[in-house]
Tab-separated table of C-alpha atoms and ligand atoms in Angstrom:
chain	number	residue	atom	x	y	z
A	21	UNK	CA	92.358	85.016	116.057
A	22	UNK	CA	92.177	87.046	119.195
A	23	UNK	CA	90.474	85.700	122.241
A	24	UNK	CA	90.312	82.159	120.867
A	25	UNK	CA	92.412	79.123	121.689
A	26	UNK	CA	91.779	79.442	125.378
A	27	UNK	CA	93.209	82.927	125.735
A	28	UNK	CA	90.896	85.767	126.575
A	29	UNK	CA	91.136	89.472	126.287
A	30	UNK	CA	90.480	91.216	129.540
A	31	UNK	CA	89.625	94.679	128.266
A	32	UNK	CA	87.772	94.531	124.949
A	33	UNK	CA	85.459	92.026	123.319
A	34	UNK	CA	87.162	90.758	120.123
A	35	UNK	CA	84.126	91.526	117.939
A	36	UNK	CA	83.912	95.077	119.286
A	37	UNK	CA	87.624	95.430	118.744
A	38	UNK	CA	87.373	94.462	115.071
A	39	UNK	CA	84.358	96.679	114.420
A	40	UNK	CA	85.727	99.733	116.203
A	41	UNK	CA	89.295	99.361	114.927
A	42	UNK	CA	88.110	100.067	111.391
A	43	UNK	CA	86.254	103.240	112.386
A	44	UNK	CA	89.135	104.379	114.622
A	45	UNK	CA	91.772	103.980	111.917
A	46	UNK	CA	89.510	105.628	109.352
A	47	UNK	CA	89.038	108.665	111.622
A	48	UNK	CA	92.802	108.996	112.257
A	49	UNK	CA	93.753	108.520	108.616
A	50	UNK	CA	91.115	111.011	107.480
A	51	UNK	CA	92.211	113.673	110.007
A	52	UNK	CA	95.876	113.335	109.039
A	53	UNK	CA	95.009	113.362	105.344
A	54	UNK	CA	92.877	116.533	105.585
A	55	UNK	CA	95.687	118.306	107.397
A	56	UNK	CA	98.492	117.068	105.122
A	57	UNK	CA	96.503	117.859	101.968
A	58	UNK	CA	96.122	121.440	103.185
A	59	UNK	CA	92.326	121.087	103.396
A	60	UNK	CA	92.134	122.003	107.089
A	61	UNK	CA	94.632	123.962	109.166
A	62	UNK	CA	94.301	122.014	112.402
A	63	UNK	CA	95.225	118.445	113.066
A	64	UNK	CA	92.661	117.418	115.677
A	65	UNK	CA	93.666	113.977	116.964
A	66	UNK	CA	92.857	114.217	120.642
A	67	UNK	CA	89.053	114.077	120.145
A	68	UNK	CA	89.512	110.886	118.087
A	69	UNK	CA	91.690	109.231	120.728
A	70	UNK	CA	89.165	110.302	123.374
A	71	UNK	CA	86.309	108.725	121.417
A	72	UNK	CA	88.163	105.444	120.904
A	73	UNK	CA	89.912	105.445	124.277
A	74	UNK	CA	89.122	101.735	124.756
A	75	UNK	CA	91.283	100.867	121.715
A	76	UNK	CA	94.257	102.954	122.774
A	77	UNK	CA	94.818	101.678	126.289
A	78	UNK	CA	98.072	100.124	127.385
A	79	UNK	CA	96.125	97.174	128.830
A	80	UNK	CA	94.788	96.230	125.415
A	81	UNK	CA	98.286	96.436	123.939
A	82	UNK	CA	99.619	94.210	126.734
A	83	UNK	CA	96.841	91.687	126.127
A	84	UNK	CA	97.371	91.566	122.383
A	85	UNK	CA	101.157	91.352	122.728
A	86	UNK	CA	100.705	88.405	125.084
A	87	UNK	CA	98.241	86.838	122.649
A	88	UNK	CA	100.707	87.165	119.761
A	89	UNK	CA	103.684	85.795	121.670
A	90	UNK	CA	104.591	82.292	120.603
A	91	UNK	CA	102.107	82.113	117.727
A	92	UNK	CA	103.411	81.115	114.325
A	93	UNK	CA	102.365	81.140	110.691
A	94	UNK	CA	99.156	82.880	109.606
A	95	UNK	CA	97.813	83.058	113.155
A	96	UNK	CA	101.011	84.651	114.378
A	97	UNK	CA	100.926	87.229	111.576
A	98	UNK	CA	97.283	88.118	112.281
A	99	UNK	CA	97.909	88.333	116.010
A	100	UNK	CA	101.000	90.493	115.517
A	101	UNK	CA	98.963	92.760	113.219
A	102	UNK	CA	96.423	93.331	115.971
A	103	UNK	CA	99.176	93.791	118.563
A	104	UNK	CA	100.846	96.395	116.320
A	105	UNK	CA	97.495	98.154	116.000
A	106	UNK	CA	97.101	98.296	119.788
A	107	UNK	CA	100.711	99.397	120.341
A	108	UNK	CA	100.313	102.138	117.726
A	109	UNK	CA	97.035	103.168	119.359
A	110	UNK	CA	98.545	103.395	122.839
A	111	UNK	CA	101.629	105.228	121.516
A	112	UNK	CA	99.433	107.536	119.433
A	113	UNK	CA	97.122	108.400	122.324
A	114	UNK	CA	100.074	109.109	124.609
A	115	UNK	CA	101.624	111.476	122.047
A	116	UNK	CA	98.561	112.915	120.243
A	117	UNK	CA	99.200	116.298	121.813
A	118	UNK	CA	102.811	116.252	120.576
A	119	UNK	CA	101.776	115.252	117.065
A	120	UNK	CA	99.212	118.050	116.931
A	121	UNK	CA	101.723	120.556	118.201
A	122	UNK	CA	104.416	119.570	115.701
A	123	UNK	CA	101.880	119.767	112.858
A	124	UNK	CA	100.723	123.184	114.006
A	125	UNK	CA	104.247	124.545	114.298
A	126	UNK	CA	105.370	123.071	110.965
A	127	UNK	CA	102.339	124.502	109.202
A	128	UNK	CA	102.799	127.917	110.788
A	129	UNK	CA	106.573	128.382	110.622
A	130	UNK	CA	107.915	130.852	108.072
A	131	UNK	CA	111.550	131.239	107.040
A	132	UNK	CA	112.932	134.692	106.269
A	133	UNK	CA	115.266	135.025	103.345
A	134	UNK	CA	115.976	138.723	102.870
A	135	UNK	CA	112.597	140.196	101.991
A	136	UNK	CA	111.268	136.784	100.991
A	137	UNK	CA	109.039	134.720	103.311
A	138	UNK	CA	109.121	130.952	102.738
A	139	UNK	CA	106.656	128.646	104.512
A	140	UNK	CA	108.623	125.940	106.379
A	141	UNK	CA	106.922	123.182	104.426
A	142	UNK	CA	107.738	124.843	101.088
A	143	UNK	CA	111.460	125.159	101.887
A	144	UNK	CA	112.722	122.023	100.130
A	145	UNK	CA	110.655	122.779	97.005
A	146	UNK	CA	112.162	126.264	96.999
A	147	UNK	CA	115.671	124.766	97.349
A	148	UNK	CA	114.977	122.345	94.511
A	149	UNK	CA	114.231	125.205	92.145
A	150	UNK	CA	117.033	127.497	93.360
A	151	UNK	CA	120.148	127.613	91.161
A	152	UNK	CA	122.426	129.310	93.721
A	153	UNK	CA	124.180	127.062	96.267
A	154	UNK	CA	124.592	129.947	98.759
A	155	UNK	CA	120.856	130.675	98.761
A	156	UNK	CA	120.041	126.972	99.233
A	157	UNK	CA	122.464	126.868	102.180
A	158	UNK	CA	120.836	129.936	103.702
A	159	UNK	CA	117.377	128.336	103.434
A	160	UNK	CA	118.775	125.160	105.011
A	161	UNK	CA	120.233	127.067	107.947
A	162	UNK	CA	116.918	128.840	108.532
A	163	UNK	CA	115.064	125.527	108.275
A	164	UNK	CA	117.389	123.919	110.827
A	165	UNK	CA	116.830	126.821	113.249
A	166	UNK	CA	113.076	126.165	113.143
A	167	UNK	CA	113.563	122.419	113.671
A	168	UNK	CA	115.962	122.998	116.536
A	169	UNK	CA	114.003	125.633	118.421
A	170	UNK	CA	110.350	124.853	117.619
A	171	UNK	CA	110.125	121.136	116.878
A	172	UNK	CA	112.908	119.249	118.685
A	173	UNK	CA	111.739	120.072	122.247
A	174	UNK	CA	108.293	118.641	121.440
A	175	UNK	CA	109.755	115.639	119.626
A	176	UNK	CA	112.175	114.886	122.491
A	177	UNK	CA	109.278	114.855	124.914
A	178	UNK	CA	107.261	112.571	122.610
A	179	UNK	CA	110.145	110.096	122.264
A	180	UNK	CA	110.670	109.991	126.018
A	181	UNK	CA	106.970	109.128	126.358
A	182	UNK	CA	107.169	106.366	123.712
A	183	UNK	CA	110.349	104.880	125.178
A	184	UNK	CA	108.759	104.789	128.655
A	185	UNK	CA	105.565	103.276	127.297
A	186	UNK	CA	107.502	100.510	125.515
A	187	UNK	CA	108.976	99.448	128.875
A	188	UNK	CA	105.577	99.821	130.485
A	189	UNK	CA	104.260	97.338	127.914
A	190	UNK	CA	106.799	94.826	129.163
A	191	UNK	CA	109.504	95.197	126.522
A	192	UNK	CA	113.172	95.782	127.341
A	193	UNK	CA	113.180	98.829	125.037
A	194	UNK	CA	111.317	100.493	122.163
A	195	UNK	CA	113.656	98.666	119.828
A	196	UNK	CA	112.940	95.283	121.433
A	197	UNK	CA	109.190	95.925	121.248
A	198	UNK	CA	109.295	96.578	117.516
A	199	UNK	CA	111.845	93.894	116.737
A	200	UNK	CA	109.392	91.445	118.260
A	201	UNK	CA	106.455	92.798	116.261
A	202	UNK	CA	108.488	92.806	113.032
A	203	UNK	CA	110.106	89.402	113.565
A	204	UNK	CA	113.227	90.744	111.930
A	205	UNK	CA	116.798	90.317	113.203
A	206	UNK	CA	117.731	94.000	113.334
A	207	UNK	CA	121.370	93.355	114.262
A	208	UNK	CA	121.754	91.229	111.139
A	209	UNK	CA	120.106	93.972	109.066
A	210	UNK	CA	122.456	96.557	110.630
A	211	UNK	CA	125.459	94.365	109.742
A	212	UNK	CA	124.186	94.193	106.188
A	213	UNK	CA	123.811	97.990	106.252
A	214	UNK	CA	127.449	98.285	107.329
A	215	UNK	CA	128.531	95.996	104.510
A	216	UNK	CA	126.563	98.078	101.978
A	217	UNK	CA	128.245	101.264	103.213
A	218	UNK	CA	131.746	99.720	103.073
A	219	UNK	CA	131.220	98.209	99.643
A	220	UNK	CA	129.943	101.404	98.009
A	221	UNK	CA	132.173	104.098	99.560
A	222	UNK	CA	134.294	104.799	96.488
A	223	UNK	CA	131.491	104.284	94.011
A	224	UNK	CA	129.272	106.666	95.966
A	225	UNK	CA	131.881	109.416	96.265
A	226	UNK	CA	132.547	109.438	92.548
A	227	UNK	CA	128.890	109.206	91.509
A	228	UNK	CA	127.657	111.754	94.015
A	229	UNK	CA	130.392	114.232	93.142
A	230	UNK	CA	129.526	113.967	89.459
A	231	UNK	CA	125.770	114.127	90.135
A	232	UNK	CA	125.985	117.166	92.387
A	233	UNK	CA	128.262	119.038	89.984
A	234	UNK	CA	125.840	118.453	87.126
A	235	UNK	CA	122.598	119.145	89.007
A	236	UNK	CA	123.628	121.630	91.694
A	237	UNK	CA	126.823	123.205	90.306
A	238	UNK	CA	128.922	122.135	93.289
A	239	UNK	CA	131.093	119.109	94.078
A	240	UNK	CA	130.558	116.734	96.984
A	241	UNK	CA	133.293	118.369	99.093
A	242	UNK	CA	131.610	121.776	99.035
A	243	UNK	CA	127.987	120.635	99.073
A	244	UNK	CA	125.572	120.588	102.018
A	245	UNK	CA	122.240	119.004	102.752
A	246	UNK	CA	120.480	122.050	101.288
A	247	UNK	CA	121.764	120.968	97.856
A	248	UNK	CA	120.042	117.584	97.946
A	249	UNK	CA	116.582	118.768	96.830
A	250	UNK	CA	118.342	120.239	93.802
A	251	UNK	CA	119.929	116.869	93.007
A	252	UNK	CA	116.615	115.006	93.436
A	253	UNK	CA	114.848	117.584	91.297
A	254	UNK	CA	117.050	116.675	88.292
A	255	UNK	CA	116.173	119.762	86.284
A	256	UNK	CA	118.455	118.747	83.402
A	257	UNK	CA	115.924	116.037	82.570
A	258	UNK	CA	112.840	118.261	82.593
A	259	UNK	CA	112.322	117.953	78.874
A	260	UNK	CA	112.038	114.173	79.156
A	261	UNK	CA	109.639	114.387	82.127
A	262	UNK	CA	107.044	117.057	81.344
A	263	UNK	CA	104.219	117.575	83.813
A	264	UNK	CA	101.677	116.999	81.056
A	265	UNK	CA	102.818	113.426	80.488
A	266	UNK	CA	103.077	112.313	84.090
A	267	UNK	CA	99.502	111.145	84.677
A	268	UNK	CA	99.182	109.659	81.189
A	269	UNK	CA	102.346	107.635	81.955
A	270	UNK	CA	100.779	106.263	85.133
A	271	UNK	CA	97.484	105.516	83.332
A	272	UNK	CA	99.317	103.706	80.554
A	273	UNK	CA	101.391	101.668	82.996
A	274	UNK	CA	98.339	100.583	84.964
A	275	UNK	CA	96.414	99.925	81.776
A	276	UNK	CA	99.133	97.531	80.652
A	277	UNK	CA	98.641	95.615	83.882
A	278	UNK	CA	94.889	95.478	83.309
A	279	UNK	CA	93.960	98.326	85.692
A	280	UNK	CA	91.801	101.217	84.490
A	281	UNK	CA	92.644	104.096	86.862
A	282	UNK	CA	89.656	106.142	85.739
A	283	UNK	CA	87.292	103.312	86.603
A	284	UNK	CA	88.645	102.838	90.090
A	285	UNK	CA	86.161	104.751	92.243
A	286	UNK	CA	88.151	103.880	95.368
A	287	UNK	CA	91.385	105.591	94.220
A	288	UNK	CA	91.213	109.381	94.441
A	289	UNK	CA	94.080	111.331	92.923
A	290	UNK	CA	94.943	114.757	94.341
A	291	UNK	CA	97.658	116.615	92.434
A	292	UNK	CA	96.296	120.110	93.112
A	293	UNK	CA	98.625	122.887	94.242
A	294	UNK	CA	97.363	124.141	97.600
A	295	UNK	CA	98.955	126.319	100.283
A	296	UNK	CA	99.618	124.267	103.388
A	297	UNK	CA	99.825	121.010	101.429
A	298	UNK	CA	102.610	118.715	102.577
A	299	UNK	CA	105.588	118.743	100.166
A	300	UNK	CA	105.965	115.007	100.722
A	301	UNK	CA	103.758	112.875	98.473
A	302	UNK	CA	101.705	110.308	100.321
A	303	UNK	CA	98.985	107.717	100.065
A	304	UNK	CA	96.174	107.834	102.617
A	305	UNK	CA	94.181	104.604	102.851
A	306	UNK	CA	91.205	106.178	104.644
A	307	UNK	CA	88.981	103.141	104.027
A	308	UNK	CA	90.510	99.864	102.908
A	309	UNK	CA	89.852	99.080	100.180
A	310	UNK	CA	87.000	101.607	99.825
A	311	UNK	CA	88.685	105.031	99.758
A	312	UNK	CA	92.380	105.532	99.061
A	313	UNK	CA	93.862	108.984	98.407
A	314	UNK	CA	96.953	109.364	96.269
A	315	UNK	CA	98.339	112.817	97.015
A	316	UNK	CA	101.258	114.531	95.333
A	317	UNK	CA	102.528	118.121	95.438
A	318	UNK	CA	104.101	118.626	92.024
A	319	UNK	CA	107.083	120.964	91.622
A	320	UNK	CA	108.078	119.649	88.204
A	321	UNK	CA	110.347	117.067	86.671
A	322	UNK	CA	111.521	113.543	87.292
A	323	UNK	CA	111.147	113.696	91.077
A	324	UNK	CA	107.402	114.193	90.611
A	325	UNK	CA	107.311	111.103	88.408
A	326	UNK	CA	109.113	109.106	91.118
A	327	UNK	CA	106.733	110.370	93.808
A	328	UNK	CA	103.621	109.711	91.746
A	329	UNK	CA	104.688	106.189	90.791
A	330	UNK	CA	105.726	105.376	94.361
A	331	UNK	CA	102.447	106.494	95.884
A	332	UNK	CA	100.515	104.820	93.066
A	333	UNK	CA	102.181	101.537	94.099
A	334	UNK	CA	100.842	102.015	97.636
A	335	UNK	CA	97.421	103.156	96.393
A	336	UNK	CA	96.938	100.150	94.092
A	337	UNK	CA	98.082	97.826	96.865
A	338	UNK	CA	95.568	99.164	99.401
A	339	UNK	CA	92.806	99.568	96.813
A	340	UNK	CA	93.407	95.967	95.725
A	341	UNK	CA	92.978	94.370	99.146
A	342	UNK	CA	89.933	92.078	99.293
A	343	UNK	CA	86.972	93.838	100.906
A	344	UNK	CA	85.829	90.759	102.809
A	345	UNK	CA	88.997	90.251	104.849
A	346	UNK	CA	88.998	90.869	108.606
A	347	UNK	CA	90.333	94.220	109.710
A	348	UNK	CA	93.772	92.898	110.702
A	349	UNK	CA	94.352	91.726	107.135
A	350	UNK	CA	92.882	94.797	105.466
A	351	UNK	CA	94.470	97.490	107.629
A	352	UNK	CA	97.460	96.077	109.527
A	353	UNK	CA	99.635	95.547	106.504
A	354	UNK	CA	103.367	95.305	107.132
A	355	UNK	CA	105.360	98.378	106.065
A	356	UNK	CA	107.994	96.322	104.244
A	357	UNK	CA	105.276	94.693	102.110
A	358	UNK	CA	103.513	97.852	100.934
A	359	UNK	CA	106.838	99.672	100.374
A	360	UNK	CA	107.891	96.777	98.125
A	361	UNK	CA	105.045	97.546	95.700
A	362	UNK	CA	105.731	101.293	95.959
A	363	UNK	CA	109.427	100.789	95.083
A	364	UNK	CA	108.501	98.388	92.292
A	365	UNK	CA	106.498	101.193	90.666
A	366	UNK	CA	108.917	104.078	91.276
A	367	UNK	CA	111.729	101.876	89.982
A	368	UNK	CA	110.099	102.047	86.548
A	369	UNK	CA	111.231	105.682	86.246
A	370	UNK	CA	114.796	104.367	85.944
A	371	UNK	CA	113.903	101.316	83.831
A	372	UNK	CA	115.251	101.785	80.277
A	373	UNK	CA	112.496	99.651	78.777
A	374	UNK	CA	109.709	101.625	80.525
A	375	UNK	CA	111.266	104.950	79.511
A	376	UNK	CA	111.275	103.852	75.900
A	377	UNK	CA	107.891	102.186	75.850
A	378	UNK	CA	105.776	104.456	78.059
A	379	UNK	CA	107.508	107.819	77.706
A	380	UNK	CA	108.616	107.215	74.139
A	381	UNK	CA	112.209	108.165	74.941
A	382	UNK	CA	115.209	105.938	74.500
A	383	UNK	CA	117.130	105.567	77.770
A	384	UNK	CA	119.536	108.419	78.280
A	385	UNK	CA	122.797	107.421	79.994
A	386	UNK	CA	122.948	110.593	82.094
A	387	UNK	CA	119.442	110.035	83.382
A	388	UNK	CA	120.135	106.405	84.286
A	389	UNK	CA	123.320	107.385	86.131
A	390	UNK	CA	121.532	110.203	87.977
A	391	UNK	CA	118.753	107.826	89.013
A	392	UNK	CA	121.265	105.246	90.249
A	393	UNK	CA	123.116	107.984	92.161
A	394	UNK	CA	119.954	109.199	93.883
A	395	UNK	CA	119.040	105.604	94.745
A	396	UNK	CA	122.485	104.825	96.133
A	397	UNK	CA	122.351	108.024	98.182
A	398	UNK	CA	118.990	106.965	99.630
A	399	UNK	CA	120.161	103.422	100.365
A	400	UNK	CA	123.257	104.709	102.174
A	401	UNK	CA	121.256	107.349	104.031
A	402	UNK	CA	118.817	104.721	105.315
A	403	UNK	CA	121.613	102.283	106.146
A	404	UNK	CA	123.099	105.009	108.371
A	405	UNK	CA	119.683	105.883	109.794
A	406	UNK	CA	119.119	102.261	110.819
A	407	UNK	CA	122.409	102.150	112.729
A	408	UNK	CA	121.564	105.420	114.449
A	409	UNK	CA	117.948	104.527	115.254
A	410	UNK	CA	118.921	101.190	116.794
A	411	UNK	CA	121.102	103.161	119.218
A	412	UNK	CA	118.410	105.799	119.772
A	413	UNK	CA	115.753	103.242	120.704
A	414	UNK	CA	117.825	100.760	122.710
A	415	UNK	CA	116.869	102.109	126.104
A	416	UNK	CA	119.774	104.453	126.922
A	417	UNK	CA	119.452	108.195	127.534
A	418	UNK	CA	118.878	110.574	124.624
A	419	UNK	CA	121.919	112.685	125.560
A	420	UNK	CA	124.517	112.740	122.814
A	421	UNK	CA	122.187	111.163	120.251
A	422	UNK	CA	122.229	114.356	118.147
A	423	UNK	CA	125.991	113.889	117.732
A	424	UNK	CA	125.613	110.196	116.956
A	425	UNK	CA	123.027	111.061	114.279
A	426	UNK	CA	125.227	113.691	112.638
A	427	UNK	CA	128.242	111.311	112.699
A	428	UNK	CA	126.423	108.345	111.139
A	429	UNK	CA	124.737	110.454	108.462
A	430	UNK	CA	127.859	112.489	107.660
A	431	UNK	CA	129.937	109.331	107.241
A	432	UNK	CA	127.389	107.745	104.921
A	433	UNK	CA	126.578	110.809	102.815
A	434	UNK	CA	130.031	112.470	102.892
A	435	UNK	CA	128.204	115.737	103.558
A	436	UNK	CA	128.480	117.758	106.729
A	437	UNK	CA	125.122	116.522	107.946
A	438	UNK	CA	123.414	118.845	110.436
A	439	UNK	CA	122.522	117.342	113.805
A	440	UNK	CA	119.355	119.455	114.154
A	441	UNK	CA	117.050	116.803	112.605
A	442	UNK	CA	118.184	114.026	114.972
A	443	UNK	CA	114.543	113.520	115.980
A	444	UNK	CA	112.670	115.167	113.097
A	445	UNK	CA	114.242	112.617	110.734
A	446	UNK	CA	112.976	109.581	112.677
A	447	UNK	CA	109.887	107.619	111.584
A	448	UNK	CA	107.944	105.736	114.221
A	449	UNK	CA	108.072	101.984	114.667
A	450	UNK	CA	111.600	101.632	113.205
A	451	UNK	CA	110.026	102.022	109.771
A	452	UNK	CA	113.577	102.573	108.492
A	453	UNK	CA	113.982	98.776	108.576
A	454	UNK	CA	110.851	98.337	106.453
A	455	UNK	CA	112.289	100.644	103.793
A	456	UNK	CA	115.604	98.818	103.665
A	457	UNK	CA	113.970	95.393	103.407
A	458	UNK	CA	111.510	96.683	100.808
A	459	UNK	CA	114.343	97.911	98.577
A	460	UNK	CA	115.794	94.409	98.466
A	461	UNK	CA	112.379	92.774	98.034
A	462	UNK	CA	111.301	95.115	95.229
A	463	UNK	CA	114.568	94.584	93.413
A	464	UNK	CA	113.946	90.832	93.566
A	465	UNK	CA	110.293	91.204	92.605
A	466	UNK	CA	111.192	93.305	89.543
A	467	UNK	CA	113.739	90.661	88.491
A	468	UNK	CA	111.115	87.944	88.996
A	469	UNK	CA	108.587	89.825	86.838
A	470	UNK	CA	111.155	90.424	84.086
A	471	UNK	CA	112.122	86.779	84.082
A	472	UNK	CA	108.543	85.535	83.874
A	473	UNK	CA	106.952	88.164	81.665
A	474	UNK	CA	109.840	89.855	79.853
A	475	UNK	CA	111.454	93.279	80.204
A	476	UNK	CA	108.101	94.862	79.382
A	477	UNK	CA	106.353	93.016	82.199
A	478	UNK	CA	104.269	96.130	82.908
A	479	UNK	CA	102.482	95.607	79.576
A	480	UNK	CA	101.399	92.070	80.442
A	481	UNK	CA	97.995	91.315	81.944
A	482	UNK	CA	99.417	88.178	83.583
A	483	UNK	CA	101.939	90.315	85.468
A	484	UNK	CA	99.007	92.447	86.600
A	485	UNK	CA	97.164	89.316	87.711
A	486	UNK	CA	100.146	88.177	89.759
A	487	UNK	CA	100.340	91.569	91.482
A	488	UNK	CA	96.588	91.681	92.052
A	489	UNK	CA	96.674	88.247	93.650
A	490	UNK	CA	99.351	89.453	96.060
A	491	UNK	CA	97.481	92.700	96.774
A	492	UNK	CA	94.251	90.777	97.350
A	493	UNK	CA	95.783	89.028	100.368
A	494	UNK	CA	96.390	92.309	102.235
A	495	UNK	CA	98.095	91.579	105.538
A	496	UNK	CA	97.563	87.850	104.973
A	497	UNK	CA	101.096	87.963	103.601
A	498	UNK	CA	104.139	89.983	104.594
A	499	UNK	CA	107.626	90.598	103.242
A	500	UNK	CA	108.917	87.292	104.554
A	501	UNK	CA	106.077	85.332	102.894
A	502	UNK	CA	106.568	87.206	99.609
A	503	UNK	CA	110.290	86.397	99.746
A	504	UNK	CA	109.603	82.716	100.447
A	505	UNK	CA	106.915	82.375	97.745
A	506	UNK	CA	108.917	84.012	94.964
A	507	UNK	CA	112.396	83.042	96.135
A	508	UNK	CA	113.534	86.608	96.812
A	509	UNK	CA	116.313	87.732	99.120
A	510	UNK	CA	114.957	89.572	102.150
A	511	UNK	CA	117.171	92.232	103.714
A	512	UNK	CA	120.435	91.358	101.931
A	513	UNK	CA	121.528	94.933	101.259
A	514	UNK	CA	124.551	93.841	99.222
A	515	UNK	CA	122.027	93.341	96.416
A	516	UNK	CA	121.670	97.111	96.352
A	517	UNK	CA	125.428	97.542	96.143
A	518	UNK	CA	125.541	95.184	93.170
A	519	UNK	CA	122.698	97.061	91.509
A	520	UNK	CA	124.501	100.383	91.944
A	521	UNK	CA	127.705	98.858	90.588
A	522	UNK	CA	125.976	97.712	87.401
A	523	UNK	CA	125.044	101.293	86.436
A	524	UNK	CA	127.712	103.366	88.155
A	525	UNK	CA	130.712	101.019	88.268
B	608	ZN	ZN1	106.220	104.553	100.615
């Protein structure tokens, strides 16, 4: 509770803060959604930050950080939620211009491939559907040129601003600021990431080589990053994952859990094909729980199923948060928590029982191996990203970080990873740590559900009730609470190595 217990906010009245925070976040989420969905060309953030200037001031962030310091339990979680909101607001206001500029340049950039013109944001979809390795590599090179020349200068400026602001807020570094807000030992997580990489080196090389040969017609030694969309796309499995059955599969899954998607007025599905639409599926909780968009940009096949199920996990989580909770519990939900539900749902696409029951297909060994390969690739990629991002955000100069990025990612993926995306590939707030924790938590949650409700847990109303009870709490719980309540491991990445070994070993 802000402003109680003898501590007072100097800049904003707590009741005003709560009321305005909702409207502020709704305006930001709505603007980003309209741009990403391809509904409007411009991303106009600066007018929103100007209107809610009082919520995006460094002074408010300092106050709320001080208020959160030393608090424990539920009060600590609530206070940290508000502090994260204020930090995000101050960071967002200081870099709104950069975010607008990057969006504008990404939306406008066009790659030339002979006589063909490919919009920058359509490049990975084009690679996914391209059978020729050389053409995919050419698209990748053109894409990297755009990132390097048009985006990186803006991103470098934005990161310098954020790093300075973190120190201005009293933290030793951007990393220290977020480590404090997350209450996660990032060095321990990085050590676990190192152990995951060491333990899966051989397994990964074999699996990835086989996967790339089958999906992209080229072995690991000759492949490049431009071949990855082709691997994710998994065209060989198209017959098992037709576009026409994708939404029915989601409806059936939710129905089994006692959720009628068509009677959820607060969940709006957007699977339309639209020029300018972001290729990356997303969930936009514009009002929580009142209006949640689930947006996908289908290109066909199993990857669409993964994206739809993942975003549906987020959408059901946000749509299921109790309407009467204060704003910090409705809107300041920890990343690791919501990603846990998203991974729980997308994990069904590689669950033999779900494939048989919902898609009516017995599990196919090739598909299960390909899924495990893609997952292991992602886990290793994020393990490497964490190590890199901890260095990037620790307060030193940015010089040489492009090399560090390429080295970490190349070692983990065994591909010659281009350095050009050393800033384009970085999510704010060290979200990389949320993903890694969420993979371990979702793996534990799935095991818990199977144990309690059977392998077909997604057909059991009681499993749905358990999930709905968790969703109902919103930010009243976080990954650590979920782990404690259900006895799950939190952040032990060796779990992921074991999981990979069971399918690929
Ligand atoms: Zn997600």
